[in-house]
Coordinates of C-alpha atoms in Angstrom, one line a residue:
M1 CA 0.0 0.0 0.0
Q2 CA 1.2 3.5 -0.8
N3 CA 2.6 5.3 2.3
I4 CA 2.1 8.9 3.3
T5 CA 5.4 10.2 2.1
E6 CA 4.9 8.7 -1.4
L7 CA 1.4 10.0 -1.6
I8 CA 2.3 13.6 -0.7
E9 CA 5.3 13.6 -3.1
Q10 CA 3.1 12.2 -5.9
I11 CA 0.2 14.8 -5.6
I12 CA 2.6 17.7 -5.2
N13 CA 4.9 16.7 -8.1
E14 CA 1.8 16.2 -10.3
E15 CA 0.4 19.5 -9.0
S16 CA -2.9 17.8 -8.7
I17 CA -4.3 19.0 -5.4
I18 CA -7.7 20.7 -5.7
Y19 CA -8.7 20.9 -2.1
A20 CA -7.8 19.3 1.2
V21 CA -9.2 19.4 4.7
F22 CA -7.5 18.2 7.9
S23 CA -9.9 17.5 10.8
S24 CA -10.2 15.6 14.1
I25 CA -7.5 17.2 16.1
R26 CA -5.5 14.7 18.2
N27 CA -4.9 16.7 21.4
K28 CA -7.8 19.1 22.0
S29 CA -6.2 20.4 25.2
E30 CA -3.5 22.1 23.2
K31 CA -4.2 25.7 22.2
T32 CA -3.9 25.3 18.4
F33 CA -6.0 25.3 15.3
N34 CA -9.1 23.1 15.0
K35 CA -9.1 22.5 11.3
V36 CA -6.8 23.3 8.3
T37 CA -7.8 23.5 4.6
I38 CA -5.7 23.7 1.5
K39 CA -6.6 25.1 -2.0
K40 CA -4.5 26.0 -5.0
V41 CA -4.2 29.8 -5.7
T42 CA -2.4 31.9 -8.3
I43 CA -0.6 35.0 -6.9
K44 CA 1.1 37.3 -9.4
N45 CA 1.1 34.5 -12.0
E46 CA 2.8 32.1 -9.5
V47 CA 0.9 28.9 -8.3
K48 CA 0.9 28.4 -4.6
H49 CA -1.0 26.2 -2.1
Q50 CA -3.0 28.3 0.4
F51 CA -3.2 26.9 3.9
E52 CA -6.1 28.2 6.0
Y53 CA -5.7 27.6 9.8
I54 CA -9.0 27.8 11.6
Y55 CA -8.9 28.6 15.3
D56 CA -11.7 29.2 17.8
K57 CA -11.7 33.0 17.2
N58 CA -9.7 33.7 14.1
V59 CA -8.3 32.4 10.9
E60 CA -4.7 32.5 9.5
H61 CA -3.4 31.9 6.0
K62 CA -0.1 30.8 4.5
N63 CA 0.7 30.6 0.8
L64 CA 3.4 28.0 0.3
D65 CA 5.4 26.6 -2.7
N66 CA 5.7 22.9 -3.4
D67 CA 8.6 22.2 -1.1
E68 CA 7.1 24.0 1.8
T69 CA 3.7 22.4 1.1
F70 CA 5.3 18.9 1.4
V71 CA 6.8 19.7 4.8
E72 CA 3.6 21.3 6.1
I73 CA 1.3 18.5 5.0
Y74 CA 3.6 15.9 6.4
K75 CA 3.7 17.8 9.8
L76 CA 0.0 18.2 9.9
I77 CA -0.7 14.5 9.4
K78 CA 2.1 13.2 11.7
T79 CA 1.6 15.7 14.5
Y80 CA -1.9 17.2 14.6
F81 CA -4.7 15.4 12.9
K82 CA -6.4 12.0 12.8
Q83 CA -8.3 12.5 9.5
V84 CA -7.5 14.0 6.1
L85 CA -9.5 14.3 2.9
I86 CA -7.5 15.3 -0.2
N87 CA -9.3 15.9 -3.4
T88 CA -7.0 15.7 -6.5
V89 CA -7.6 15.9 -10.2
D90 CA -7.4 12.1 -10.5
A91 CA -8.7 10.7 -7.2
D92 CA -9.9 11.4 -3.7
Y93 CA -7.8 10.2 -0.8
H94 CA -9.3 9.7 2.7
I95 CA -6.6 9.2 5.3
L96 CA -7.2 7.9 8.8
I97 CA -4.5 7.9 11.5
N98 CA -4.8 5.4 14.3
K99 CA -3.5 5.8 17.9
K100 CA -0.1 4.3 16.9
G101 CA 0.3 6.9 14.3
E102 CA -0.2 4.5 11.4
A103 CA -2.1 5.7 8.3
N104 CA -4.8 4.0 6.4
I105 CA -5.2 5.5 2.9
N106 CA -8.5 4.9 1.1
K107 CA -8.5 5.9 -2.6
K108 CA -11.8 6.7 -4.4
A109 CA -12.8 8.2 -7.7
A110 CA -12.3 12.0 -8.1
S111 CA -15.3 14.0 -6.9
R112 CA -14.2 17.6 -7.6
K113 CA -13.2 19.6 -10.6
F114 CA -10.4 22.1 -10.5
E115 CA -11.3 25.8 -10.6
E116 CA -8.3 28.0 -10.3
V117 CA -8.4 30.7 -7.7
A118 CA -6.4 33.8 -8.6
H119 CA -5.7 36.4 -6.0
N120 CA -5.3 39.1 -8.7
R121 CA -8.6 38.5 -10.4
K122 CA -12.0 40.2 -9.7
K123 CA -13.5 39.0 -6.4
K124 CA -16.8 37.2 -6.4
Y125 CA -19.1 39.0 -3.9
I126 CA -22.6 38.1 -2.5
L127 CA -23.8 41.2 -4.3
N128 CA -22.2 41.5 -7.7
E129 CA -21.8 44.3 -10.3
G130 CA -23.9 43.6 -13.3
E131 CA -26.7 42.0 -11.2
L132 CA -29.5 44.6 -10.9
T133 CA -30.1 45.1 -7.2
P134 CA -33.0 47.6 -6.5
F135 CA -31.9 48.8 -3.1
L136 CA -28.4 49.5 -4.4
I137 CA -29.9 51.5 -7.2
E138 CA -32.2 53.5 -4.9
L139 CA -29.3 54.3 -2.5
G140 CA -27.2 55.6 -5.4
I141 CA -24.5 52.9 -5.3
M142 CA -25.5 51.1 -8.6
T143 CA -26.7 52.6 -11.9
K144 CA -29.9 51.3 -13.5
Q145 CA -27.6 49.4 -15.9
G146 CA -26.1 47.4 -13.0
K147 CA -22.7 49.3 -12.9
I148 CA -21.3 50.3 -9.5
I149 CA -20.7 54.0 -9.3
N150 CA -16.9 54.6 -8.9
A151 CA -17.3 57.0 -6.0
K152 CA -19.4 54.4 -4.2
Y153 CA -17.2 51.4 -4.7
D154 CA -15.8 51.4 -1.2
K155 CA -19.4 51.4 0.2
F156 CA -20.2 48.5 -2.1
K157 CA -17.2 46.5 -0.8
Q158 CA -18.2 47.4 2.8
I159 CA -21.7 46.1 2.2
N160 CA -20.4 42.8 0.8
R161 CA -17.9 42.3 3.6
Y162 CA -20.9 42.9 6.0
L163 CA -22.9 40.2 4.3
E164 CA -20.0 37.8 4.4
L165 CA -19.9 38.2 8.2
V166 CA -23.7 37.8 8.4
S167 CA -23.6 34.6 6.3
D168 CA -21.6 32.9 9.1
C169 CA -24.5 33.6 11.4
I170 CA -27.0 31.6 9.4
P171 CA -26.6 28.4 11.4
Y172 CA -27.8 30.3 14.5
L173 CA -31.0 31.5 13.0
D174 CA -34.0 29.2 13.0
K175 CA -35.5 29.2 9.5
N176 CA -38.8 27.6 10.8
K177 CA -39.7 30.8 12.7
T178 CA -39.9 34.6 12.0
I179 CA -36.4 36.0 12.8
R180 CA -36.6 39.2 14.9
I181 CA -33.7 41.6 14.3
I182 CA -33.0 45.0 15.7
D183 CA -30.5 47.4 14.1
F184 CA -29.5 50.1 16.6
G185 CA -28.3 53.3 15.1
C186 CA -29.1 52.3 11.6
G187 CA -28.4 55.7 10.0
K188 CA -29.2 55.8 6.3
A189 CA -29.5 52.0 6.6
Y190 CA -27.3 50.8 3.7
L191 CA -26.5 47.7 5.7
T192 CA -30.0 47.2 7.0
F193 CA -31.4 47.1 3.5
A194 CA -28.6 44.8 2.5
L195 CA -29.5 42.5 5.4
Y196 CA -33.1 42.3 4.4
D197 CA -32.3 41.7 0.8
Y198 CA -29.9 38.9 1.7
L199 CA -32.0 37.1 4.3
V200 CA -35.4 37.4 2.6
L201 CA -34.8 37.6 -1.1
K202 CA -31.7 35.4 -1.3
M203 CA -32.0 33.0 1.7
G204 CA -35.8 32.8 1.9
Y205 CA -36.1 33.6 5.7
N206 CA -39.1 35.2 7.3
V207 CA -37.9 38.2 9.2
E208 CA -39.0 41.2 11.2
I209 CA -36.4 43.9 11.1
V210 CA -36.5 47.2 13.0
G211 CA -34.0 49.9 12.3
L212 CA -33.7 52.5 15.1
D213 CA -32.1 55.9 14.8
L214 CA -32.4 59.3 16.6
K215 CA -32.7 61.4 13.4
E216 CA -36.3 62.0 12.3
N217 CA -35.3 62.8 8.7
V218 CA -33.3 59.6 8.4
I219 CA -36.2 57.5 9.7
K220 CA -38.6 59.1 7.2
F221 CA -36.1 58.5 4.3
C222 CA -35.6 54.9 5.2
S223 CA -39.3 54.2 5.8
D224 CA -40.3 55.7 2.4
L225 CA -37.6 53.6 0.7
A226 CA -38.7 50.4 2.5
K227 CA -42.2 50.9 1.2
K228 CA -40.9 51.7 -2.3
L229 CA -38.9 48.5 -2.4
N230 CA -41.8 46.5 -1.0
F231 CA -39.7 45.4 2.0
D232 CA -42.8 44.7 4.0
D233 CA -41.2 43.3 7.1
L234 CA -38.7 46.1 7.5
R235 CA -39.6 49.2 9.5
F236 CA -37.8 52.1 10.9
E237 CA -38.5 54.0 14.2
Q238 CA -37.1 57.0 15.9
G239 CA -35.5 56.5 19.3
D240 CA -32.4 55.6 21.3
I241 CA -31.0 52.2 22.4
K242 CA -31.6 52.6 26.1
G243 CA -35.3 53.6 25.7
F244 CA -36.3 50.9 23.2
D245 CA -38.5 48.4 25.1
Q246 CA -40.9 47.0 22.5
F247 CA -39.7 43.4 22.7
T248 CA -38.8 40.9 25.3
D249 CA -36.9 38.6 23.0
V250 CA -34.8 39.2 19.8
D251 CA -32.9 36.8 17.7
M252 CA -30.2 39.1 16.3
V253 CA -29.0 42.5 17.5
I254 CA -26.9 44.8 15.3
S255 CA -25.1 47.9 16.6
L256 CA -22.9 49.6 14.0
H257 CA -21.0 52.7 15.0
A258 CA -22.9 53.4 18.2
C259 CA -20.9 56.1 19.9
N260 CA -18.9 55.5 23.1
T261 CA -21.0 53.6 25.8
A262 CA -24.0 53.3 23.6
T263 CA -22.4 50.1 22.3
D264 CA -22.5 48.8 25.9
E265 CA -26.2 49.6 26.1
A266 CA -26.8 47.7 22.8
L267 CA -24.8 44.7 24.1
A268 CA -26.8 44.7 27.4
K269 CA -30.1 44.8 25.5
A270 CA -29.0 42.0 23.3
V271 CA -27.9 39.7 26.1
N272 CA -31.0 40.4 28.3
W273 CA -33.2 39.6 25.2
G274 CA -31.4 36.3 24.8
S275 CA -30.2 37.2 21.3
K276 CA -28.6 34.3 19.5
V277 CA -26.4 36.6 17.4
I278 CA -24.8 40.0 18.1
L279 CA -22.9 42.1 15.6
A280 CA -21.3 45.3 17.0
V281 CA -18.9 47.8 15.4
P282 CA -17.9 50.1 18.3
C283 CA -17.2 53.8 17.7
C284 CA -15.6 56.6 19.7
Q285 CA -14.5 54.5 22.7
H286 CA -13.7 57.4 25.1
E287 CA -14.7 55.8 28.3
F288 CA -11.3 54.6 29.5
L289 CA -9.2 57.5 28.0
K290 CA -9.0 59.4 31.3
K291 CA -9.5 56.4 33.6
I292 CA -6.8 53.9 32.8
K293 CA -3.8 53.8 35.1
N294 CA -0.9 51.4 34.9
D295 CA 2.6 52.6 36.0
K296 CA 4.3 50.0 33.9
M297 CA 2.7 51.3 30.8
I298 CA 3.7 55.0 31.2
P299 CA 6.1 54.8 28.2
M300 CA 3.0 54.2 26.0
M301 CA 0.4 56.3 27.8
K302 CA 2.4 59.5 27.8
Y303 CA 1.7 59.8 24.1
G304 CA -1.8 61.0 23.4
I305 CA -2.5 59.2 20.2
I306 CA -1.1 55.9 21.5
K307 CA -3.1 56.2 24.7
E308 CA -6.2 56.8 22.7
K309 CA -5.6 53.6 20.6
L310 CA -4.8 51.7 23.8
A311 CA -8.0 52.9 25.4
T312 CA -10.0 51.7 22.4
L313 CA -8.3 48.2 22.5
L314 CA -9.0 47.9 26.3
T315 CA -12.6 48.9 25.9
D316 CA -13.3 46.3 23.1
S317 CA -11.4 43.7 25.0
V318 CA -13.6 44.2 28.0
R319 CA -16.7 43.9 25.9
A320 CA -15.6 40.7 24.2
N321 CA -14.7 39.1 27.5
V322 CA -18.0 40.2 29.1
L323 CA -19.9 38.5 26.3
E324 CA -17.9 35.3 26.8
I325 CA -18.8 35.5 30.5
M326 CA -22.4 35.8 29.5
G327 CA -22.2 32.5 27.6
Y328 CA -21.3 33.7 24.1
R329 CA -18.7 32.5 21.7
T330 CA -17.1 35.8 20.8
Q331 CA -14.9 36.9 17.9
V332 CA -13.2 40.2 17.2
L333 CA -12.9 40.6 13.4
E334 CA -11.7 43.1 10.8
F335 CA -14.9 44.6 9.4
I336 CA -13.4 46.4 6.5
D337 CA -9.9 47.4 5.4
M338 CA -8.4 50.5 7.2
E339 CA -8.2 52.3 3.9
H340 CA -12.0 52.3 3.7
T341 CA -12.9 53.3 7.3
P342 CA -11.0 53.6 10.6
K343 CA -13.9 52.0 12.4
N344 CA -12.9 48.5 11.3
V345 CA -13.3 46.2 14.2
M346 CA -16.4 44.1 14.6
I347 CA -17.4 42.1 17.7
R348 CA -19.4 39.1 16.6
A349 CA -20.9 36.8 19.2
F350 CA -23.0 33.6 19.1
F351 CA -24.9 32.4 22.1
E352 CA -23.8 28.9 23.0
D353 CA -24.8 28.9 26.7
N354 CA -21.2 28.3 27.7
Q355 CA -21.0 27.5 31.4
N356 CA -17.3 27.0 31.6
I357 CA -16.5 30.6 32.4
Q358 CA -14.4 30.5 35.6
K359 CA -11.1 31.0 33.8
T360 CA -12.5 34.0 31.8
V361 CA -14.0 35.5 34.9
K362 CA -10.7 35.3 36.7
E363 CA -8.8 36.8 33.8
Y364 CA -11.3 39.6 33.4
K365 CA -11.0 40.5 37.1
E366 CA -7.2 40.5 36.9
F367 CA -7.4 42.6 33.8
K368 CA -9.6 45.2 35.4
N369 CA -7.3 45.4 38.4
Q370 CA -4.2 45.8 36.3
W371 CA -5.6 48.8 34.5
Q372 CA -7.6 50.1 37.5
I373 CA -10.9 50.4 35.6
S374 CA -14.6 50.1 36.5
P375 CA -16.2 49.5 33.1
Y376 CA -19.6 51.1 32.4
I377 CA -20.7 47.8 30.7
E378 CA -21.1 46.3 34.2
E379 CA -23.6 49.0 35.1
A380 CA -25.4 48.5 31.7
F381 CA -25.7 44.8 32.2
G382 CA -26.7 45.0 35.9
K383 CA -27.4 42.0 38.0
S384 CA -27.2 39.5 35.1
L385 CA -23.4 40.2 34.9
T386 CA -22.7 40.9 38.6
D387 CA -24.1 37.5 39.5
K388 CA -21.6 35.9 37.0
L389 CA -18.7 37.8 38.5
S390 CA -19.5 37.1 42.1

């Protein structure tokens, strides 16, 4: 029977790998990736193998040449994983590693066709130029001929990035019921309209979406547009986050660019409603700017712009950890490239009723003590959080 080394050499020399996935991590106690995938890509006319390392809260990529790919595949099989599926042009290989480290290789007929992925070609989006999309046309992003207006291309990319992040939330939304969604501080609602279009027209969900904003003229504009588009289950209301009390349960809460502690209010509402999904892009995190104290960090904090960035990082770290304490699987992701907007961090959380929070609580308390802070988010959450911290 062909051994692992021969198989890896063969498929690399023949340049026949289409896709591979490594799963079933051997030692789950180790803090490492949970899964790894491989696909072939073309970068500046050079063929590479792109490795994607999937962790609990982030994803990393490496683009490797053939020699590097051989070493990396061999290491992943011998050290980390018990199961591998490799799709090649000629065959599929299912590899199982037993407790002794011995490999059983099962060869089957090829099930995939090769489609080259080039990094320097036009990206395929959820919303695509050339596909007439009424809400994009009405919002002045797309012409009636389906062309994206040059000055609005960054907004078009931001909307698509947002929908990519939303698409990962689908497993947490029950398609057998009406999904209730609140968008706090919706503004002109580019992303709110995109969300409705995606969930209802593309995915076939039943939804009830409410966009909330303080500006009366904005609410009127959005309400009129929702009617024009026949987005029947999308409505807009004037009001603030703290005062919104129409519902006792909500499936998904969105808070994009809520200023300063308004983000904390939105997170508190979401958790107390039992929201399955939370998407928050914080803005203007000033709370800790004059509060943080740490004698060992004076070389950083004596520079205003660095202290401001540090305060922002501390604030969002507190928020992410509080959500974990409240039972959420929490991620901090890049929302959009810095060249498009400086407000580029999204906190995305999925409720999984995690009860194993002792370690996070201990770390959170030590973190607060180190920086001598009393976060407003604890006041916003109230007893539901203080009970967890006691």
